[in-house]
mmCIF file of C-alpha atoms and ligand atoms in Angstrom:
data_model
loop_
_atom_site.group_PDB
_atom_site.id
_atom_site.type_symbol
_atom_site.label_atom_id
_atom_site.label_comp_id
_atom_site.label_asym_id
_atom_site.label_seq_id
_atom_site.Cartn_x
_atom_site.Cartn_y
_atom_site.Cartn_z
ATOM 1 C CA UNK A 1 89.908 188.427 -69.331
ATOM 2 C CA UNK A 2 90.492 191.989 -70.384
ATOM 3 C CA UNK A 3 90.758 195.356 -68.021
ATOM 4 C CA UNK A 4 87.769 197.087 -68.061
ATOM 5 C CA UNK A 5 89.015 201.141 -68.130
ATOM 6 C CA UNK A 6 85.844 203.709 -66.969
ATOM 7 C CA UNK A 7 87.101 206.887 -68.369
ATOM 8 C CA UNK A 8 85.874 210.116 -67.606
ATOM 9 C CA UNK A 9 86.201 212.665 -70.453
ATOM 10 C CA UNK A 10 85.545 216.259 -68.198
ATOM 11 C CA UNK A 11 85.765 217.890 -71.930
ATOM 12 C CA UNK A 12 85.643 222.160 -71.067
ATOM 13 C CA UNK A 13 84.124 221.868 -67.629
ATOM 14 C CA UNK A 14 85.737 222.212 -63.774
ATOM 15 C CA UNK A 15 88.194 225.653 -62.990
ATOM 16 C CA UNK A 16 90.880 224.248 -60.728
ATOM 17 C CA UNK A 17 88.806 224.850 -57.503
ATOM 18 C CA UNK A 18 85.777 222.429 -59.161
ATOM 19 C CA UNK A 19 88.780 220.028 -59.761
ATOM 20 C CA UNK A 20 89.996 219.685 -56.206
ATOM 21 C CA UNK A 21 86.097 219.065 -55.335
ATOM 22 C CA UNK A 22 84.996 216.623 -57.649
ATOM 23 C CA UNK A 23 88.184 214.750 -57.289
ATOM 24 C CA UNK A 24 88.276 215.225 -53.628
ATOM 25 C CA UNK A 25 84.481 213.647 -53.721
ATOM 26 C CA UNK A 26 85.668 210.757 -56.067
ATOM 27 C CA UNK A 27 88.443 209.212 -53.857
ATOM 28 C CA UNK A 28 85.486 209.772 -50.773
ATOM 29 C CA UNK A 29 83.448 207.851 -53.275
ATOM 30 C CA UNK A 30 85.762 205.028 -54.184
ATOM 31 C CA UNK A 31 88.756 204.839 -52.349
ATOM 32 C CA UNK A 32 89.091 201.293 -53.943
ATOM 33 C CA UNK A 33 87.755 200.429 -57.593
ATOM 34 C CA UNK A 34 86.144 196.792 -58.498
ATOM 35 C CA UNK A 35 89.108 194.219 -59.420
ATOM 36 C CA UNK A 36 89.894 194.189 -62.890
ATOM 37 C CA UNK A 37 88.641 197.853 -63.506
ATOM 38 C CA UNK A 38 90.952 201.269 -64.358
ATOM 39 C CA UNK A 39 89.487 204.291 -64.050
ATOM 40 C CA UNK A 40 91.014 207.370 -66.006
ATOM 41 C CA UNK A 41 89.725 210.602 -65.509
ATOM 42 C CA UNK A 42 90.530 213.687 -68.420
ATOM 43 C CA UNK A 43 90.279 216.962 -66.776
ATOM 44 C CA UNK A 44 91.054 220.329 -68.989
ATOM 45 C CA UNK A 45 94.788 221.113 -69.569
ATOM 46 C CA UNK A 46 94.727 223.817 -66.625
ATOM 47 C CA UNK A 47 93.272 221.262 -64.226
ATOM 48 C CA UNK A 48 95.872 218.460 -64.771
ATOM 49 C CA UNK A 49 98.547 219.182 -62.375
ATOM 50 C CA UNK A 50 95.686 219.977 -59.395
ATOM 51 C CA UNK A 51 94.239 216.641 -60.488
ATOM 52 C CA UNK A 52 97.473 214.802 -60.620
ATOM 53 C CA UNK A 53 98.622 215.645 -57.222
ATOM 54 C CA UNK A 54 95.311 215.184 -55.799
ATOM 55 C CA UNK A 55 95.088 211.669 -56.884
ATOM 56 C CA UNK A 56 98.238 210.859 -56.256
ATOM 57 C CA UNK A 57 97.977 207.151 -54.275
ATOM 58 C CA UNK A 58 94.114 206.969 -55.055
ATOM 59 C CA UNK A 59 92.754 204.345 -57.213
ATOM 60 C CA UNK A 60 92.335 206.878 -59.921
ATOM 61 C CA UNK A 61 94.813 207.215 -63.213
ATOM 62 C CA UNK A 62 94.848 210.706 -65.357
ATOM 63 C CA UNK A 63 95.120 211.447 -68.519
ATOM 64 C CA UNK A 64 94.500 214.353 -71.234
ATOM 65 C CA UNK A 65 91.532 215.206 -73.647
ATOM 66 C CA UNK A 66 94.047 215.667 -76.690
ATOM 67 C CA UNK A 67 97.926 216.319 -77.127
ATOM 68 C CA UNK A 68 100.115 217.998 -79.969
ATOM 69 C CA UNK A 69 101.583 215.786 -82.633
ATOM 70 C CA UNK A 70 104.493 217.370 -82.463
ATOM 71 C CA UNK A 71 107.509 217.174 -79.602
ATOM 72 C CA UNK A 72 107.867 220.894 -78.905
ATOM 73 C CA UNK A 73 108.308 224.363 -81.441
ATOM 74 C CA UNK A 74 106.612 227.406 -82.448
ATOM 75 C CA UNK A 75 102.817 226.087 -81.880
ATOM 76 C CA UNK A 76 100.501 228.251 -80.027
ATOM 77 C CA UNK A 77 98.007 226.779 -78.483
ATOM 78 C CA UNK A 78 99.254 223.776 -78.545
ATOM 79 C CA UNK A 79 100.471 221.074 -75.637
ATOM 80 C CA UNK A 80 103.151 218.117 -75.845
ATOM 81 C CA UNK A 81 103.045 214.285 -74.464
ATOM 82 C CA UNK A 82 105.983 215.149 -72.849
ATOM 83 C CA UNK A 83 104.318 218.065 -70.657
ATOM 84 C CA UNK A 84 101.439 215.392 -69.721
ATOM 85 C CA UNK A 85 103.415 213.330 -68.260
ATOM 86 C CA UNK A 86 105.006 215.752 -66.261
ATOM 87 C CA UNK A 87 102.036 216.705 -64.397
ATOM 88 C CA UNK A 88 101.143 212.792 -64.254
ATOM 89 C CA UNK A 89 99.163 211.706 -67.205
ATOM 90 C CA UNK A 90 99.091 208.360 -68.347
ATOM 91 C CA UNK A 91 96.380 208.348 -70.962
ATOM 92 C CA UNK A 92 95.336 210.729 -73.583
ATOM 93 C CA UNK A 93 91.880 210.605 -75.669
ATOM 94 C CA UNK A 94 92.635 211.002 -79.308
ATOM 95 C CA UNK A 95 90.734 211.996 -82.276
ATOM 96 C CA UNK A 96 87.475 212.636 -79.871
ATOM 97 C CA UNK A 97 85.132 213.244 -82.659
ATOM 98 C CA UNK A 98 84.363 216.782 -81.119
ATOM 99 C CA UNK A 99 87.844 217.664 -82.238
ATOM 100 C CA UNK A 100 87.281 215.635 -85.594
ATOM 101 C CA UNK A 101 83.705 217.502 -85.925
ATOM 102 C CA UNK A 102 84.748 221.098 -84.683
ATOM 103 C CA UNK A 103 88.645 221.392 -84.961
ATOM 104 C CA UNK A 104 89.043 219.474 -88.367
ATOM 105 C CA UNK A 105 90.918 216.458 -86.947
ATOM 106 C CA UNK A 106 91.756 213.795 -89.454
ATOM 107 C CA UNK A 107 92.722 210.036 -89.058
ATOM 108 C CA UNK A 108 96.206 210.804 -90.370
ATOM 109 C CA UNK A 109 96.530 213.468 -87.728
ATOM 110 C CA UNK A 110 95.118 211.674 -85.083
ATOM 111 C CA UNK A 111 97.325 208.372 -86.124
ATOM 112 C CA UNK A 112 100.560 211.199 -86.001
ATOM 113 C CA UNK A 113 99.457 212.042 -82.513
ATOM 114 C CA UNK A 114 99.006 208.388 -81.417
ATOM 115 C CA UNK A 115 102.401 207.435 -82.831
ATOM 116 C CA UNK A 116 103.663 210.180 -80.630
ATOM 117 C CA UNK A 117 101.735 209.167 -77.764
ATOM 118 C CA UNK A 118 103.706 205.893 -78.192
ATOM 119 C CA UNK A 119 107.125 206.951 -78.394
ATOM 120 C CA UNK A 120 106.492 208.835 -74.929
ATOM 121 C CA UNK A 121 104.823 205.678 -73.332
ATOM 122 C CA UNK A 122 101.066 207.599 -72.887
ATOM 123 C CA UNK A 123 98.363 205.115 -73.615
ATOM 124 C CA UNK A 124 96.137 206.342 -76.274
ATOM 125 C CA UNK A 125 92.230 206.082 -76.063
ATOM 126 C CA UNK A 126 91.620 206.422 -79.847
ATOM 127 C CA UNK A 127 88.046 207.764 -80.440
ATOM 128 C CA UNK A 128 85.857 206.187 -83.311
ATOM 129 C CA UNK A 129 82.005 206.554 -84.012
ATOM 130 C CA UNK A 130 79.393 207.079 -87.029
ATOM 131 C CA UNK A 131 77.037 209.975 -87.511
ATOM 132 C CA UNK A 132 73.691 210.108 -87.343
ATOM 133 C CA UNK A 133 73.238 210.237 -90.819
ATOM 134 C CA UNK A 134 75.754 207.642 -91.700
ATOM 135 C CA UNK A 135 74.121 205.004 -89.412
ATOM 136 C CA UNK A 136 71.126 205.836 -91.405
ATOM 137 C CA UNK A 137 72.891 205.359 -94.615
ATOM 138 C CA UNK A 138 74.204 201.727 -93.097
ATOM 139 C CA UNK A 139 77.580 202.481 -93.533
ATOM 140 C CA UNK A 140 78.495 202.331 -89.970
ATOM 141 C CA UNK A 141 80.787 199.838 -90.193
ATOM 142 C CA UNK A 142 82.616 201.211 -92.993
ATOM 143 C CA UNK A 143 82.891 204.543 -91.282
ATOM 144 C CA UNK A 144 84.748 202.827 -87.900
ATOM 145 C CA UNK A 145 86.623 200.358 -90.399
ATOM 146 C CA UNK A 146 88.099 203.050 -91.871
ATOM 147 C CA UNK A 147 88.663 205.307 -89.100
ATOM 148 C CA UNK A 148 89.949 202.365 -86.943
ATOM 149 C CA UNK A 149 92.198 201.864 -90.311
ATOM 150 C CA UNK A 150 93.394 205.142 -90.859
ATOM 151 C CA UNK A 151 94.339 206.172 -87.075
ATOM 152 C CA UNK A 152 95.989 202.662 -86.763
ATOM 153 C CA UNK A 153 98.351 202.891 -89.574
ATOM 154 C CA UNK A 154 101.997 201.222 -89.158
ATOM 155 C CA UNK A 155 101.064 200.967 -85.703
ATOM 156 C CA UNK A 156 103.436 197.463 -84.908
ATOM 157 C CA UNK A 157 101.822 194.905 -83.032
ATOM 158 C CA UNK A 158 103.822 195.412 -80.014
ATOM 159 C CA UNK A 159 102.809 199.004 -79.308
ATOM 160 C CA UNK A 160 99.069 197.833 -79.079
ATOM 161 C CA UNK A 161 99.407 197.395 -75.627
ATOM 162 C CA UNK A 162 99.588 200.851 -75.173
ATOM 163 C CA UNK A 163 96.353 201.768 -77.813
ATOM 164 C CA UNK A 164 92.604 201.850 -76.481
ATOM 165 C CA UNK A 165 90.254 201.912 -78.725
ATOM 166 C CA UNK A 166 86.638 204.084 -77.596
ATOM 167 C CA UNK A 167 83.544 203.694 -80.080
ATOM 168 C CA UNK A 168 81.143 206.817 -79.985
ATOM 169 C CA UNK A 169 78.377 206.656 -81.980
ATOM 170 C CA UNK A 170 78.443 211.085 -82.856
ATOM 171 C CA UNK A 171 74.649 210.782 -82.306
ATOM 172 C CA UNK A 172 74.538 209.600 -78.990
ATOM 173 C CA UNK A 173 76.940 212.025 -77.452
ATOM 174 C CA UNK A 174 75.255 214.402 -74.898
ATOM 175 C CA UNK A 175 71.913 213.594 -76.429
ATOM 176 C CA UNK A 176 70.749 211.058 -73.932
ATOM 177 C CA UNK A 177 70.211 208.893 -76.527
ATOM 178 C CA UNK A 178 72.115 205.928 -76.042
ATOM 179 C CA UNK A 179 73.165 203.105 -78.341
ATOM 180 C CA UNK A 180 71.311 199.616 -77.610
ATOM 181 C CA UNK A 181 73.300 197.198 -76.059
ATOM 182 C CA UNK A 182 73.048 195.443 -79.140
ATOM 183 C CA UNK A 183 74.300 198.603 -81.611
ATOM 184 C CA UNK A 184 76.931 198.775 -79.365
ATOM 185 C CA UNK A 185 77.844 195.081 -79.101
ATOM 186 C CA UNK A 186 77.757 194.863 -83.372
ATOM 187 C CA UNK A 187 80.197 197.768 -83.621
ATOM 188 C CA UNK A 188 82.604 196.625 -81.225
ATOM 189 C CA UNK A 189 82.742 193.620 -82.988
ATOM 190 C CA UNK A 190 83.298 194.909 -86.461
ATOM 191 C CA UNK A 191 85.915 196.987 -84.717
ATOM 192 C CA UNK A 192 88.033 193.701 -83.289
ATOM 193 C CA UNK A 193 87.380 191.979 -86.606
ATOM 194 C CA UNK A 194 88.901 194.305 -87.937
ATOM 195 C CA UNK A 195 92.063 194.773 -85.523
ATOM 196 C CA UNK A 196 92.243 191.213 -85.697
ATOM 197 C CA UNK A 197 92.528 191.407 -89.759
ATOM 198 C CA UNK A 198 95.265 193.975 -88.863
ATOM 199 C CA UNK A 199 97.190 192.514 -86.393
ATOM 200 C CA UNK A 200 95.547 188.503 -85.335
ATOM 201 C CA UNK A 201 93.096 187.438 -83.256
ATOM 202 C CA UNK A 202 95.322 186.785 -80.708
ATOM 203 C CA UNK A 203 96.255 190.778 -79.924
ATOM 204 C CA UNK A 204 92.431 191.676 -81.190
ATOM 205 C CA UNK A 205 91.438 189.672 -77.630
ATOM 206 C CA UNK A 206 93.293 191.980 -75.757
ATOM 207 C CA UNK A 207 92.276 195.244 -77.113
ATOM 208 C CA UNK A 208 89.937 197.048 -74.412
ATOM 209 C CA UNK A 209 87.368 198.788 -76.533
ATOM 210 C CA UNK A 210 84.609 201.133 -74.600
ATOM 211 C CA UNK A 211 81.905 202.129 -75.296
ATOM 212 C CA UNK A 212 81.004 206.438 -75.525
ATOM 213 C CA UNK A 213 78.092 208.204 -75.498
ATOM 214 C CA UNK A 214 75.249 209.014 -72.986
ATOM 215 C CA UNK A 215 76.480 206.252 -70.311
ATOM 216 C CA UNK A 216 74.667 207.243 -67.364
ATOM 217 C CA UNK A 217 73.944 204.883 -64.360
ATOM 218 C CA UNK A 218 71.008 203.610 -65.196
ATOM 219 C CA UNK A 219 71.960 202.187 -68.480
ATOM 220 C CA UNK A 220 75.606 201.737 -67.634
ATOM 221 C CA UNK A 221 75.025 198.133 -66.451
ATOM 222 C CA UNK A 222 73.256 196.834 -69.776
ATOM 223 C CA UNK A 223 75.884 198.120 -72.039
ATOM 224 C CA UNK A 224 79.300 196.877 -69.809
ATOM 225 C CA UNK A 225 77.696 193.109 -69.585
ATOM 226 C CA UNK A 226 77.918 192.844 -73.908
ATOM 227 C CA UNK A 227 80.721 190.534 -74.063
ATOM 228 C CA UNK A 228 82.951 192.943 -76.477
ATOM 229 C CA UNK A 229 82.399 196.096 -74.691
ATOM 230 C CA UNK A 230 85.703 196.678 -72.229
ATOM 231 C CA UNK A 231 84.549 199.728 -70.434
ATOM 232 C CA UNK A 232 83.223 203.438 -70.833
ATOM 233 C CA UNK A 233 84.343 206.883 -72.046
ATOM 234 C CA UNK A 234 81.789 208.902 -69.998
ATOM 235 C CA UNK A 235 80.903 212.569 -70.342
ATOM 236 C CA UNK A 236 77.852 213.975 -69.045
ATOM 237 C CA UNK A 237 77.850 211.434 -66.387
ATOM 238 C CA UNK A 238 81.206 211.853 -64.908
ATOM 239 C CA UNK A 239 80.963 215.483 -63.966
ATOM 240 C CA UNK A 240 79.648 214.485 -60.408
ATOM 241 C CA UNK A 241 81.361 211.751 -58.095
ATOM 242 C CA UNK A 242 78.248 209.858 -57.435
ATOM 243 C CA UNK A 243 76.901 209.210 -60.713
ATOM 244 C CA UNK A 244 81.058 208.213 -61.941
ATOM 245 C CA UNK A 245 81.086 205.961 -59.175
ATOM 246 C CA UNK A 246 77.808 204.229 -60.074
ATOM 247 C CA UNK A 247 78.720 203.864 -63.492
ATOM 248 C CA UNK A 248 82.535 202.497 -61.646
ATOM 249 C CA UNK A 249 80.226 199.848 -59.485
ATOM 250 C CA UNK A 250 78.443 198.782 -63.101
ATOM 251 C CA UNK A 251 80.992 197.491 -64.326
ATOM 252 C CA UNK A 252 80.532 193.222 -64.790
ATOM 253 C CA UNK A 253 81.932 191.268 -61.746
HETATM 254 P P1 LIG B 1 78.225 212.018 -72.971
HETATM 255 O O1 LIG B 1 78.413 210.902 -71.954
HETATM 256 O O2 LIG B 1 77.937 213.324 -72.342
HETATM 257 O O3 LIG B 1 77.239 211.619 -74.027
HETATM 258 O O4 LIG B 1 79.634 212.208 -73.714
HETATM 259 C C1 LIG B 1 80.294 211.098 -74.220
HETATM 260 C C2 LIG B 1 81.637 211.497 -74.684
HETATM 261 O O5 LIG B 1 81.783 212.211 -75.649
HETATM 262 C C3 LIG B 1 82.805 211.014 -73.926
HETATM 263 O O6 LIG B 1 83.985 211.244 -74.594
#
């Protein structure tokens, strides 16, 4: 059986007082999680260390919204794996496809930043998803098949332990419109077909794969029973402690 992982992607909201709240509200929430499930929550940069040492011996894991490919230099701007970890992180979301959409993040850059990841032992929830306008072109599947592909590359089968994979269909991100449980369930298929044609079927079993966009609680249930879906990347939804901890208490028994 794999770990289901509810992640909670904060993207540019909560100033370090809003951090100590909502996370100070989440432990009240769940001070233990449902067997079998990891939660991750992805403040901003600035709220990681508050975060960190607030959740320090709760249920809850941290991790970052994106990371620097490179180990440390002359970047503005810019943050390394190795300063995540200092301040506690475990995970970082990669190649979310707002940075893909808005910052021109490619699947060679995001596989550069995974491979980094890697080398400093952070687990990697790599993002994947189609447009709009690509789902209606029915090329879905070649769109994740590639990204999955490209962000993957020379990737060795025994680092996979440390990779997440997160399909987010771009049009159902912060639009409330959801994927079916059945859209959902055929890409996440295509998407361990494929890691299985990378790697074997074997590894493909294991890889957690959630499911992104518009998870709130009242469809959270629907979309965590498909047998391939491993979990959620939440946005919207994870911004206040109930509605994260009913998505949390969703998840398949
Ligand atoms: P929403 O849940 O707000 O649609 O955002 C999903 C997302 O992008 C998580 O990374």
């Amino acid at each position: 059986m794999r770990t289901i992982i509810i992640a909670g992607n904060w993207k540019m909201y909560k100033d370090v007082q809003e951090t100590m709240d909502l996370v100070t509200q989440l432990k009240a929430a769940m001070p233990q999680l449902p067997a079998n499930v990891v939660s991750v929550i992805c403040p901003p940069f600035t709220s990681l260390q508050t975060a960190g040492a607030a959740l320090r011996g709760s249920a809850f894991k941290l991790g970052a919204q994106n990371m620097s490919q490179h180990d440390e230099g002359a970047h503005t701007g810019e943050i390394s794996g190795k300063m995540l970890k200092a301040v506690g992180c475990e995970y970082v979301i990669l190649g979310h496809s707002e940075r893909r959409q808005y910052y021109g993040e490619t699947n060679e850059l995001i596989n550069q930043k995974a491979k980094k990841a890697l080398s400093l032992g952070l687990i990697s929830i790599i993002c994947v998803g189609e447009t709009l306008q690509e789902r209606e072109a029915g090329i879905t599947g070649q769109v994740v098949t590639t990204q999955i592909k490209g962000t993957l590359l020379g990737i060795g089968p025994q680092d996979m332990a440390k990779i997440v994979v997160a399909y987010e269909p771009v049009w159902a991100i912060g639009t409330g419109r959801v994927a079916t449980p059945q859209q959902a369930q055929e890409v996440h298929q295509i998407l361990r077909k494929q890691i299985a044609q990378l790697y074997d079927w074997a590894l493909a079993e294991r890889i957690v794969i959630q499911y992104g966009g518009s998870v709130k609680p009242d469809n959270a249930a629907d979309i965590l029973t498909q047998s391939d879906v491993d979990g959620a990347l939440v946005g919207g939804a994870c911004l206040k402690a109930d509605s994260f901890a009913a998505i949390i208490k969703a998840t398949k028994p």
